[in-house]
Amino acid sequence: MSDTPQVLLGHHLKALKLPTFLREHDKLARQCASEGVNHTAYLLRLAELELLDRERRMVERRIREARFPAVKSLDSFDFAAIASLNKMLVLELARGAYVEQRENVIALGPSGTGKTHLALGLGLAACQKGLTVGFVTAAALVHELLEARDERRLLRLHKQLTGYKLLIVDELGYVPLSNAGAELLFEVFSRRYERGSILVTSNLPFEEWTSVFGSERLTGALLDRLTHHVHILEMNGESYRLKASQRRQGKPEIPTNAN
Ligand code: ADP
Ligand code: MG
């Protein structure tokens, strides 16, 4: 059969997991023939296409696996809207070195100041650097932990959570935790200490974290670990949501009384 080599090649390229070779080799061969490009240069072009595609697929997989509630980038973040935020620090963090160095990030500020947007942007940037990221709200994480404990698969969940290079815990502080919840969350933070980065967002200043965790001892131990190697992003300002809706309705903006 005249098409046997084609069929075999298709099989081999699939077995070698070279989908871009499979898709492009024929078209590129014809193109290279018409341009008089030799075999080595042809193979090089094909290999480059495969590499580019592989990187794109890897980033897409990281983004899927991170389970972001929305994909938002720092490109759409208006730094001018939040004067207290250190833009240079954010851009530096977007390069991802803090993740390699297992440092933490804490974004603090009232509701609507862009903490989640920033966390999503930094998470996306980490994915683009090829780092594994997990995104979860504190409430959902505690819920998952309690469920895993009841179903006797806590260890497996802890393994999964320590597997991420960057764990993003959004909205710590909105809901006070039960004793069991606080202890389970503490264990997540404690297991990651100096082993992997955590990015936490919270509407509460550190002094008020005890009200979330219930115990002063636990909060102290947690803050001690979390803040040992940390970058703090101060996001004090008025709500971006509120400002945007006032702008839409043509109302004057409420004067800021940010602290
Ligand atoms: P927070 O998590 O602090 O409550 P969000 O990140 O959810 O705030 O921000 C609320 C909304 O306003 C989101 O849609 C977000 O994308 C947008 N937003 C907030 N701050 C900015 C900003 N500086 N630039 C662009 N969009 C912003
Ligand atoms: Mg938020």
PDB file of C-alpha atoms and ligand atoms in Angstrom:
ATOM      1  CA  MET A   1       0.000   0.000   0.000  1.00  0.00           C
ATOM      2  CA  SER A   2       1.318   3.387  -0.992  1.00  0.00           C
ATOM      3  CA  ASP A   3       0.204   5.131   2.196  1.00  0.00           C
ATOM      4  CA  THR A   4       1.882   2.692   4.611  1.00  0.00           C
ATOM      5  CA  PRO A   5       4.835   4.940   5.502  1.00  0.00           C
ATOM      6  CA  GLN A   6       2.417   7.819   6.153  1.00  0.00           C
ATOM      7  CA  VAL A   7       0.275   5.637   8.391  1.00  0.00           C
ATOM      8  CA  LEU A   8       3.303   4.279  10.247  1.00  0.00           C
ATOM      9  CA  LEU A   9       4.737   7.749  10.679  1.00  0.00           C
ATOM     10  CA  GLY A  10       1.415   8.879  12.113  1.00  0.00           C
ATOM     11  CA  HIS A  11       1.493   6.014  14.622  1.00  0.00           C
ATOM     12  CA  HIS A  12       5.076   6.699  15.636  1.00  0.00           C
ATOM     13  CA  LEU A  13       4.562  10.432  16.055  1.00  0.00           C
ATOM     14  CA  LYS A  14       1.548   9.720  18.243  1.00  0.00           C
ATOM     15  CA  ALA A  15       3.529   7.213  20.301  1.00  0.00           C
ATOM     16  CA  LEU A  16       6.329   9.759  20.668  1.00  0.00           C
ATOM     17  CA  LYS A  17       3.738  12.374  21.700  1.00  0.00           C
ATOM     18  CA  LEU A  18       4.646  14.809  18.955  1.00  0.00           C
ATOM     19  CA  PRO A  19       1.227  16.164  17.917  1.00  0.00           C
ATOM     20  CA  THR A  20       2.612  19.229  16.190  1.00  0.00           C
ATOM     21  CA  PHE A  21       4.983  17.087  14.098  1.00  0.00           C
ATOM     22  CA  LEU A  22       1.983  14.999  13.138  1.00  0.00           C
ATOM     23  CA  ARG A  23      -0.154  17.987  12.230  1.00  0.00           C
ATOM     24  CA  GLU A  24       2.453  20.100  10.491  1.00  0.00           C
ATOM     25  CA  HIS A  25       5.069  17.826   8.915  1.00  0.00           C
ATOM     26  CA  ASP A  26       3.368  17.463   5.576  1.00  0.00           C
ATOM     27  CA  LYS A  27       2.492  21.095   5.020  1.00  0.00           C
ATOM     28  CA  LEU A  28       5.913  22.259   6.239  1.00  0.00           C
ATOM     29  CA  ALA A  29       7.683  19.708   4.020  1.00  0.00           C
ATOM     30  CA  ARG A  30       5.966  21.116   0.963  1.00  0.00           C
ATOM     31  CA  GLN A  31       6.739  24.653   2.047  1.00  0.00           C
ATOM     32  CA  CYS A  32      10.405  23.805   2.698  1.00  0.00           C
ATOM     33  CA  ALA A  33      10.675  21.999  -0.655  1.00  0.00           C
ATOM     34  CA  SER A  34       9.373  25.033  -2.500  1.00  0.00           C
ATOM     35  CA  GLU A  35      11.807  27.272  -0.590  1.00  0.00           C
ATOM     36  CA  GLY A  36      14.708  24.884  -1.212  1.00  0.00           C
ATOM     37  CA  VAL A  37      15.254  24.422   2.539  1.00  0.00           C
ATOM     38  CA  ASN A  38      17.354  21.369   3.437  1.00  0.00           C
ATOM     39  CA  HIS A  39      16.348  18.488   5.709  1.00  0.00           C
ATOM     40  CA  THR A  40      18.104  19.742   8.811  1.00  0.00           C
ATOM     41  CA  ALA A  41      16.509  23.167   8.585  1.00  0.00           C
ATOM     42  CA  TYR A  42      13.137  21.507   7.940  1.00  0.00           C
ATOM     43  CA  LEU A  43      13.510  19.329  11.006  1.00  0.00           C
ATOM     44  CA  LEU A  44      14.628  22.308  13.038  1.00  0.00           C
ATOM     45  CA  ARG A  45      11.530  24.303  12.083  1.00  0.00           C
ATOM     46  CA  LEU A  46       9.311  21.372  12.925  1.00  0.00           C
ATOM     47  CA  ALA A  47      11.019  20.868  16.297  1.00  0.00           C
ATOM     48  CA  GLU A  48      10.647  24.568  17.087  1.00  0.00           C
ATOM     49  CA  LEU A  49       6.931  24.431  16.306  1.00  0.00           C
ATOM     50  CA  GLU A  50       6.545  21.420  18.575  1.00  0.00           C
ATOM     51  CA  LEU A  51       8.406  23.153  21.410  1.00  0.00           C
ATOM     52  CA  LEU A  52       6.310  26.314  21.151  1.00  0.00           C
ATOM     53  CA  ASP A  53       3.098  24.304  21.089  1.00  0.00           C
ATOM     54  CA  ARG A  54       4.248  22.192  24.004  1.00  0.00           C
ATOM     55  CA  GLU A  55       4.949  25.269  26.087  1.00  0.00           C
ATOM     56  CA  ARG A  56       1.553  26.721  25.227  1.00  0.00           C
ATOM     57  CA  ARG A  57      -0.172  23.454  26.155  1.00  0.00           C
ATOM     58  CA  MET A  58       1.760  23.276  29.411  1.00  0.00           C
ATOM     59  CA  VAL A  59       0.714  26.815  30.394  1.00  0.00           C
ATOM     60  CA  GLU A  60      -2.908  26.045  29.461  1.00  0.00           C
ATOM     61  CA  ARG A  61      -2.769  22.908  31.612  1.00  0.00           C
ATOM     62  CA  ARG A  62      -1.335  24.845  34.555  1.00  0.00           C
ATOM     63  CA  ILE A  63      -4.131  27.417  34.215  1.00  0.00           C
ATOM     64  CA  ARG A  64      -6.786  24.674  34.101  1.00  0.00           C
ATOM     65  CA  GLU A  65      -5.302  22.881  37.066  1.00  0.00           C
ATOM     66  CA  ALA A  66      -5.079  26.093  39.112  1.00  0.00           C
ATOM     67  CA  ARG A  67      -8.899  26.300  39.107  1.00  0.00           C
ATOM     68  CA  PHE A  68      -8.973  30.079  38.957  1.00  0.00           C
ATOM     69  CA  PRO A  69     -12.529  31.421  39.375  1.00  0.00           C
ATOM     70  CA  ALA A  70     -11.706  33.748  36.453  1.00  0.00           C
ATOM     71  CA  VAL A  71      -8.638  34.365  34.372  1.00  0.00           C
ATOM     72  CA  LYS A  72      -7.412  37.906  35.006  1.00  0.00           C
ATOM     73  CA  SER A  73      -4.075  39.316  34.099  1.00  0.00           C
ATOM     74  CA  LEU A  74      -1.984  42.074  35.613  1.00  0.00           C
ATOM     75  CA  ASP A  75      -2.190  43.764  32.196  1.00  0.00           C
ATOM     76  CA  SER A  76      -5.773  44.743  32.968  1.00  0.00           C
ATOM     77  CA  PHE A  77      -4.924  45.927  36.473  1.00  0.00           C
ATOM     78  CA  ASP A  78      -5.024  49.704  36.850  1.00  0.00           C
ATOM     79  CA  PHE A  79      -2.201  50.473  39.277  1.00  0.00           C
ATOM     80  CA  ALA A  80      -3.081  54.156  39.295  1.00  0.00           C
ATOM     81  CA  ALA A  81      -6.366  53.293  41.014  1.00  0.00           C
ATOM     82  CA  ILE A  82      -4.607  52.084  44.140  1.00  0.00           C
ATOM     83  CA  ALA A  83      -1.875  54.419  45.289  1.00  0.00           C
ATOM     84  CA  SER A  84      -0.855  52.422  48.369  1.00  0.00           C
ATOM     85  CA  LEU A  85       0.160  49.426  46.246  1.00  0.00           C
ATOM     86  CA  ASN A  86       3.829  49.050  45.381  1.00  0.00           C
ATOM     87  CA  LYS A  87       3.663  48.519  41.613  1.00  0.00           C
ATOM     88  CA  MET A  88       7.364  47.755  41.276  1.00  0.00           C
ATOM     89  CA  LEU A  89       7.050  45.001  43.867  1.00  0.00           C
ATOM     90  CA  VAL A  90       4.050  43.494  42.066  1.00  0.00           C
ATOM     91  CA  LEU A  91       5.882  43.495  38.725  1.00  0.00           C
ATOM     92  CA  GLU A  92       8.890  41.934  40.396  1.00  0.00           C
ATOM     93  CA  LEU A  93       6.675  39.245  41.944  1.00  0.00           C
ATOM     94  CA  ALA A  94       5.176  38.541  38.528  1.00  0.00           C
ATOM     95  CA  ARG A  95       8.608  37.284  37.482  1.00  0.00           C
ATOM     96  CA  GLY A  96       8.071  34.388  39.854  1.00  0.00           C
ATOM     97  CA  ALA A  97      11.414  34.268  41.676  1.00  0.00           C
ATOM     98  CA  TYR A  98       9.636  34.406  45.050  1.00  0.00           C
ATOM     99  CA  VAL A  99       7.954  31.103  44.212  1.00  0.00           C
ATOM    100  CA  GLU A 100      11.283  29.461  43.472  1.00  0.00           C
ATOM    101  CA  GLN A 101      12.549  30.853  46.789  1.00  0.00           C
ATOM    102  CA  ARG A 102       9.443  29.646  48.631  1.00  0.00           C
ATOM    103  CA  GLU A 103       8.549  33.092  49.881  1.00  0.00           C
ATOM    104  CA  ASN A 104       5.022  34.203  50.695  1.00  0.00           C
ATOM    105  CA  VAL A 105       2.856  37.102  49.640  1.00  0.00           C
ATOM    106  CA  ILE A 106       0.082  38.689  51.673  1.00  0.00           C
ATOM    107  CA  ALA A 107      -2.298  41.205  50.129  1.00  0.00           C
ATOM    108  CA  LEU A 108      -4.188  43.214  52.717  1.00  0.00           C
ATOM    109  CA  GLY A 109      -6.979  45.701  52.221  1.00  0.00           C
ATOM    110  CA  PRO A 110     -10.697  46.290  52.418  1.00  0.00           C
ATOM    111  CA  SER A 111     -13.235  44.784  50.066  1.00  0.00           C
ATOM    112  CA  GLY A 112     -13.145  45.793  46.417  1.00  0.00           C
ATOM    113  CA  THR A 113      -9.578  47.068  46.341  1.00  0.00           C
ATOM    114  CA  GLY A 114      -8.418  44.468  43.798  1.00  0.00           C
ATOM    115  CA  LYS A 115      -6.906  41.774  46.037  1.00  0.00           C
ATOM    116  CA  THR A 116      -8.492  38.895  44.161  1.00  0.00           C
ATOM    117  CA  HIS A 117      -7.662  40.454  40.798  1.00  0.00           C
ATOM    118  CA  LEU A 118      -4.051  40.833  41.881  1.00  0.00           C
ATOM    119  CA  ALA A 119      -3.920  37.274  43.226  1.00  0.00           C
ATOM    120  CA  LEU A 120      -5.343  35.985  39.928  1.00  0.00           C
ATOM    121  CA  GLY A 121      -2.837  38.070  37.975  1.00  0.00           C
ATOM    122  CA  LEU A 122       0.105  36.789  39.985  1.00  0.00           C
ATOM    123  CA  GLY A 123      -1.269  33.249  39.748  1.00  0.00           C
ATOM    124  CA  LEU A 124      -1.540  33.540  35.972  1.00  0.00           C
ATOM    125  CA  ALA A 125       1.973  34.960  35.762  1.00  0.00           C
ATOM    126  CA  ALA A 126       3.262  31.972  37.760  1.00  0.00           C
ATOM    127  CA  CYS A 127       1.464  29.559  35.404  1.00  0.00           C
ATOM    128  CA  GLN A 128       3.104  31.310  32.472  1.00  0.00           C
ATOM    129  CA  LYS A 129       6.462  30.669  34.106  1.00  0.00           C
ATOM    130  CA  GLY A 130       5.554  26.987  34.143  1.00  0.00           C
ATOM    131  CA  LEU A 131       4.893  26.845  37.894  1.00  0.00           C
ATOM    132  CA  THR A 132       2.045  24.798  39.344  1.00  0.00           C
ATOM    133  CA  VAL A 133      -0.580  26.907  41.071  1.00  0.00           C
ATOM    134  CA  GLY A 134      -3.645  26.128  43.173  1.00  0.00           C
ATOM    135  CA  PHE A 135      -6.289  28.778  43.826  1.00  0.00           C
ATOM    136  CA  VAL A 136      -8.882  28.401  46.564  1.00  0.00           C
ATOM    137  CA  THR A 137     -10.837  30.619  48.931  1.00  0.00           C
ATOM    138  CA  ALA A 138     -10.136  30.134  52.617  1.00  0.00           C
ATOM    139  CA  ALA A 139     -13.753  29.093  53.214  1.00  0.00           C
ATOM    140  CA  ALA A 140     -13.695  26.503  50.406  1.00  0.00           C
ATOM    141  CA  LEU A 141     -10.345  25.177  51.559  1.00  0.00           C
ATOM    142  CA  VAL A 142     -11.564  24.702  55.116  1.00  0.00           C
ATOM    143  CA  HIS A 143     -14.681  23.014  53.790  1.00  0.00           C
ATOM    144  CA  GLU A 144     -12.550  20.678  51.664  1.00  0.00           C
ATOM    145  CA  LEU A 145     -10.270  19.923  54.609  1.00  0.00           C
ATOM    146  CA  LEU A 146     -13.161  19.090  56.945  1.00  0.00           C
ATOM    147  CA  GLU A 147     -14.714  16.870  54.303  1.00  0.00           C
ATOM    148  CA  ALA A 148     -11.424  15.106  53.635  1.00  0.00           C
ATOM    149  CA  ARG A 149     -10.929  14.565  57.363  1.00  0.00           C
ATOM    150  CA  ASP A 150     -14.393  13.007  57.693  1.00  0.00           C
ATOM    151  CA  GLU A 151     -13.714  10.778  54.698  1.00  0.00           C
ATOM    152  CA  ARG A 152     -10.277   9.817  56.018  1.00  0.00           C
ATOM    153  CA  ARG A 153      -8.408  11.181  53.030  1.00  0.00           C
ATOM    154  CA  LEU A 154      -6.817  14.162  54.702  1.00  0.00           C
ATOM    155  CA  LEU A 155      -3.309  12.972  53.969  1.00  0.00           C
ATOM    156  CA  ARG A 156      -4.047  12.753  50.266  1.00  0.00           C
ATOM    157  CA  LEU A 157      -5.446  16.281  50.263  1.00  0.00           C
ATOM    158  CA  HIS A 158      -2.397  17.577  52.141  1.00  0.00           C
ATOM    159  CA  LYS A 159      -0.167  15.908  49.566  1.00  0.00           C
ATOM    160  CA  GLN A 160      -2.092  17.574  46.760  1.00  0.00           C
ATOM    161  CA  LEU A 161      -1.873  20.949  48.500  1.00  0.00           C
ATOM    162  CA  THR A 162       1.849  20.717  49.143  1.00  0.00           C
ATOM    163  CA  GLY A 163       2.316  19.672  45.504  1.00  0.00           C
ATOM    164  CA  TYR A 164       1.575  23.167  44.203  1.00  0.00           C
ATOM    165  CA  LYS A 165       4.532  25.491  43.858  1.00  0.00           C
ATOM    166  CA  LEU A 166       2.181  28.355  44.704  1.00  0.00           C
ATOM    167  CA  LEU A 167      -0.957  28.004  46.777  1.00  0.00           C
ATOM    168  CA  ILE A 168      -3.293  30.998  46.659  1.00  0.00           C
ATOM    169  CA  VAL A 169      -5.686  31.311  49.579  1.00  0.00           C
ATOM    170  CA  ASP A 170      -8.153  34.072  48.840  1.00  0.00           C
ATOM    171  CA  GLU A 171     -10.463  35.875  51.264  1.00  0.00           C
ATOM    172  CA  LEU A 172      -9.054  34.887  54.598  1.00  0.00           C
ATOM    173  CA  GLY A 173     -11.034  36.719  57.232  1.00  0.00           C
ATOM    174  CA  TYR A 174     -14.504  36.972  55.774  1.00  0.00           C
ATOM    175  CA  VAL A 175     -15.754  34.009  57.772  1.00  0.00           C
ATOM    176  CA  PRO A 176     -14.627  33.083  61.277  1.00  0.00           C
ATOM    177  CA  LEU A 177     -13.422  29.493  61.415  1.00  0.00           C
ATOM    178  CA  SER A 178     -14.453  26.702  63.735  1.00  0.00           C
ATOM    179  CA  ASN A 179     -11.720  25.329  66.014  1.00  0.00           C
ATOM    180  CA  ALA A 180     -11.315  22.275  63.821  1.00  0.00           C
ATOM    181  CA  GLY A 181     -11.305  24.405  60.665  1.00  0.00           C
ATOM    182  CA  ALA A 182      -8.681  26.754  62.074  1.00  0.00           C
ATOM    183  CA  GLU A 183      -6.429  23.874  63.088  1.00  0.00           C
ATOM    184  CA  LEU A 184      -6.736  22.187  59.703  1.00  0.00           C
ATOM    185  CA  LEU A 185      -5.940  25.416  57.893  1.00  0.00           C
ATOM    186  CA  PHE A 186      -3.007  25.984  60.212  1.00  0.00           C
ATOM    187  CA  GLU A 187      -1.683  22.573  59.246  1.00  0.00           C
ATOM    188  CA  VAL A 188      -1.799  23.469  55.546  1.00  0.00           C
ATOM    189  CA  PHE A 189       0.227  26.621  56.201  1.00  0.00           C
ATOM    190  CA  SER A 190       2.572  24.797  58.515  1.00  0.00           C
ATOM    191  CA  ARG A 191       3.264  21.983  56.032  1.00  0.00           C
ATOM    192  CA  ARG A 192       4.117  24.495  53.336  1.00  0.00           C
ATOM    193  CA  TYR A 193       6.421  26.502  55.562  1.00  0.00           C
ATOM    194  CA  GLU A 194       9.732  26.880  53.691  1.00  0.00           C
ATOM    195  CA  ARG A 195       8.582  24.184  51.255  1.00  0.00           C
ATOM    196  CA  GLY A 196       6.294  26.166  48.985  1.00  0.00           C
ATOM    197  CA  SER A 197       4.867  29.648  48.544  1.00  0.00           C
ATOM    198  CA  ILE A 198       1.521  30.826  49.794  1.00  0.00           C
ATOM    199  CA  LEU A 199      -0.273  33.914  48.598  1.00  0.00           C
ATOM    200  CA  VAL A 200      -2.955  35.031  51.035  1.00  0.00           C
ATOM    201  CA  THR A 201      -5.447  37.824  50.593  1.00  0.00           C
ATOM    202  CA  SER A 202      -7.297  39.231  53.570  1.00  0.00           C
ATOM    203  CA  ASN A 203      -9.578  42.108  54.411  1.00  0.00           C
ATOM    204  CA  LEU A 204      -8.289  42.045  57.986  1.00  0.00           C
ATOM    205  CA  PRO A 205      -5.099  43.585  59.365  1.00  0.00           C
ATOM    206  CA  PHE A 206      -2.876  41.083  61.208  1.00  0.00           C
ATOM    207  CA  GLU A 207      -4.063  42.304  64.625  1.00  0.00           C
ATOM    208  CA  GLU A 208      -7.507  40.994  63.810  1.00  0.00           C
ATOM    209  CA  TRP A 209      -6.542  37.551  62.530  1.00  0.00           C
ATOM    210  CA  THR A 210      -7.151  36.097  65.980  1.00  0.00           C
ATOM    211  CA  SER A 211     -10.848  36.748  65.449  1.00  0.00           C
ATOM    212  CA  VAL A 212     -10.732  34.374  62.453  1.00  0.00           C
ATOM    213  CA  PHE A 213      -8.632  31.629  63.975  1.00  0.00           C
ATOM    214  CA  GLY A 214     -10.169  31.877  67.432  1.00  0.00           C
ATOM    215  CA  SER A 215      -6.977  31.148  69.290  1.00  0.00           C
ATOM    216  CA  GLU A 216      -4.227  33.659  69.955  1.00  0.00           C
ATOM    217  CA  ARG A 217      -1.640  30.876  70.198  1.00  0.00           C
ATOM    218  CA  LEU A 218      -2.571  29.418  66.824  1.00  0.00           C
ATOM    219  CA  THR A 219      -2.703  32.833  65.126  1.00  0.00           C
ATOM    220  CA  GLY A 220       0.704  33.717  66.546  1.00  0.00           C
ATOM    221  CA  ALA A 221       2.255  30.484  65.308  1.00  0.00           C
ATOM    222  CA  LEU A 222       0.636  30.889  61.912  1.00  0.00           C
ATOM    223  CA  LEU A 223       1.732  34.495  61.440  1.00  0.00           C
ATOM    224  CA  ASP A 224       5.194  33.570  62.598  1.00  0.00           C
ATOM    225  CA  ARG A 225       5.547  31.037  59.794  1.00  0.00           C
ATOM    226  CA  LEU A 226       3.681  32.969  57.151  1.00  0.00           C
ATOM    227  CA  THR A 227       5.574  36.208  57.674  1.00  0.00           C
ATOM    228  CA  HIS A 228       9.067  34.745  58.029  1.00  0.00           C
ATOM    229  CA  HIS A 229       9.752  35.244  54.308  1.00  0.00           C
ATOM    230  CA  VAL A 230       7.023  37.549  53.087  1.00  0.00           C
ATOM    231  CA  HIS A 231       6.149  40.335  50.671  1.00  0.00           C
ATOM    232  CA  ILE A 232       3.275  42.465  51.900  1.00  0.00           C
ATOM    233  CA  LEU A 233       1.027  44.228  49.443  1.00  0.00           C
ATOM    234  CA  GLU A 234      -0.857  47.073  51.087  1.00  0.00           C
ATOM    235  CA  MET A 235      -4.105  47.722  49.288  1.00  0.00           C
ATOM    236  CA  ASN A 236      -5.688  50.516  51.217  1.00  0.00           C
ATOM    237  CA  GLY A 237      -8.099  52.525  49.207  1.00  0.00           C
ATOM    238  CA  GLU A 238     -11.681  52.795  48.180  1.00  0.00           C
ATOM    239  CA  SER A 239     -13.574  50.021  46.474  1.00  0.00           C
ATOM    240  CA  TYR A 240     -12.904  49.804  42.741  1.00  0.00           C
ATOM    241  CA  ARG A 241     -16.384  48.293  42.289  1.00  0.00           C
ATOM    242  CA  LEU A 242     -18.039  51.220  44.033  1.00  0.00           C
ATOM    243  CA  LYS A 243     -15.992  53.763  42.118  1.00  0.00           C
ATOM    244  CA  ALA A 244     -16.721  52.070  38.799  1.00  0.00           C
ATOM    245  CA  SER A 245     -20.467  51.964  39.422  1.00  0.00           C
ATOM    246  CA  GLN A 246     -20.486  55.607  40.521  1.00  0.00           C
ATOM    247  CA  ARG A 247     -18.655  56.519  37.353  1.00  0.00           C
ATOM    248  CA  ARG A 248     -21.196  54.578  35.298  1.00  0.00           C
ATOM    249  CA  GLN A 249     -24.086  56.348  36.996  1.00  0.00           C
ATOM    250  CA  GLY A 250     -22.403  59.721  36.633  1.00  0.00           C
ATOM    251  CA  LYS A 251     -22.424  60.292  40.402  1.00  0.00           C
ATOM    252  CA  PRO A 252     -19.629  62.189  42.131  1.00  0.00           C
ATOM    253  CA  GLU A 253     -17.111  59.910  43.784  1.00  0.00           C
ATOM    254  CA  ILE A 254     -17.278  59.484  47.546  1.00  0.00           C
ATOM    255  CA  PRO A 255     -14.230  61.163  49.065  1.00  0.00           C
ATOM    256  CA  THR A 256     -11.591  58.685  50.225  1.00  0.00           C
ATOM    257  CA  ASN A 257     -11.005  58.193  53.899  1.00  0.00           C
ATOM    258  CA  ALA A 258      -8.486  55.434  53.459  1.00  0.00           C
ATOM    259  CA  ASN A 259      -6.196  54.797  56.404  1.00  0.00           C
TER     260      ASN A 259
HETATM  261  P1  ADP B   1     -11.199  42.372  46.393  1.00  0.00           P
HETATM  262  O1  ADP B   1     -10.771  40.969  46.170  1.00  0.00           O
HETATM  263  O2  ADP B   1     -10.163  43.234  47.050  1.00  0.00           O
HETATM  264  O3  ADP B   1     -12.533  42.479  47.112  1.00  0.00           O
HETATM  265  P2  ADP B   1     -11.520  42.386  43.538  1.00  0.00           P
HETATM  266  O4  ADP B   1     -10.185  41.966  43.074  1.00  0.00           O
HETATM  267  O5  ADP B   1     -12.578  41.330  43.529  1.00  0.00           O
HETATM  268  O6  ADP B   1     -11.440  43.054  44.978  1.00  0.00           O
HETATM  269  O7  ADP B   1     -11.978  43.638  42.698  1.00  0.00           O
HETATM  270  C1  ADP B   1     -13.340  43.968  42.463  1.00  0.00           C
HETATM  271  C2  ADP B   1     -13.577  44.225  40.984  1.00  0.00           C
HETATM  272  O8  ADP B   1     -12.888  45.397  40.577  1.00  0.00           O
HETATM  273  C3  ADP B   1     -13.030  43.125  40.103  1.00  0.00           C
HETATM  274  O9  ADP B   1     -13.857  43.002  38.977  1.00  0.00           O
HETATM  275  C4  ADP B   1     -11.661  43.609  39.697  1.00  0.00           C
HETATM  276  O10 ADP B   1     -11.251  43.071  38.460  1.00  0.00           O
HETATM  277  C5  ADP B   1     -11.847  45.103  39.640  1.00  0.00           C
HETATM  278  N1  ADP B   1     -10.665  45.836  40.076  1.00  0.00           N
HETATM  279  C6  ADP B   1     -10.321  46.117  41.351  1.00  0.00           C
HETATM  280  N2  ADP B   1      -9.199  46.863  41.401  1.00  0.00           N
HETATM  281  C7  ADP B   1      -8.824  47.047  40.122  1.00  0.00           C
HETATM  282  C8  ADP B   1      -7.744  47.746  39.514  1.00  0.00           C
HETATM  283  N3  ADP B   1      -6.836  48.420  40.234  1.00  0.00           N
HETATM  284  N4  ADP B   1      -7.672  47.729  38.155  1.00  0.00           N
HETATM  285  C9  ADP B   1      -8.596  47.083  37.418  1.00  0.00           C
HETATM  286  N5  ADP B   1      -9.655  46.408  37.939  1.00  0.00           N
HETATM  287  C10 ADP B   1      -9.776  46.391  39.280  1.00  0.00           C
HETATM  288 MG    MG B   2     -11.659  39.232  46.756  1.00  0.00          MG
END
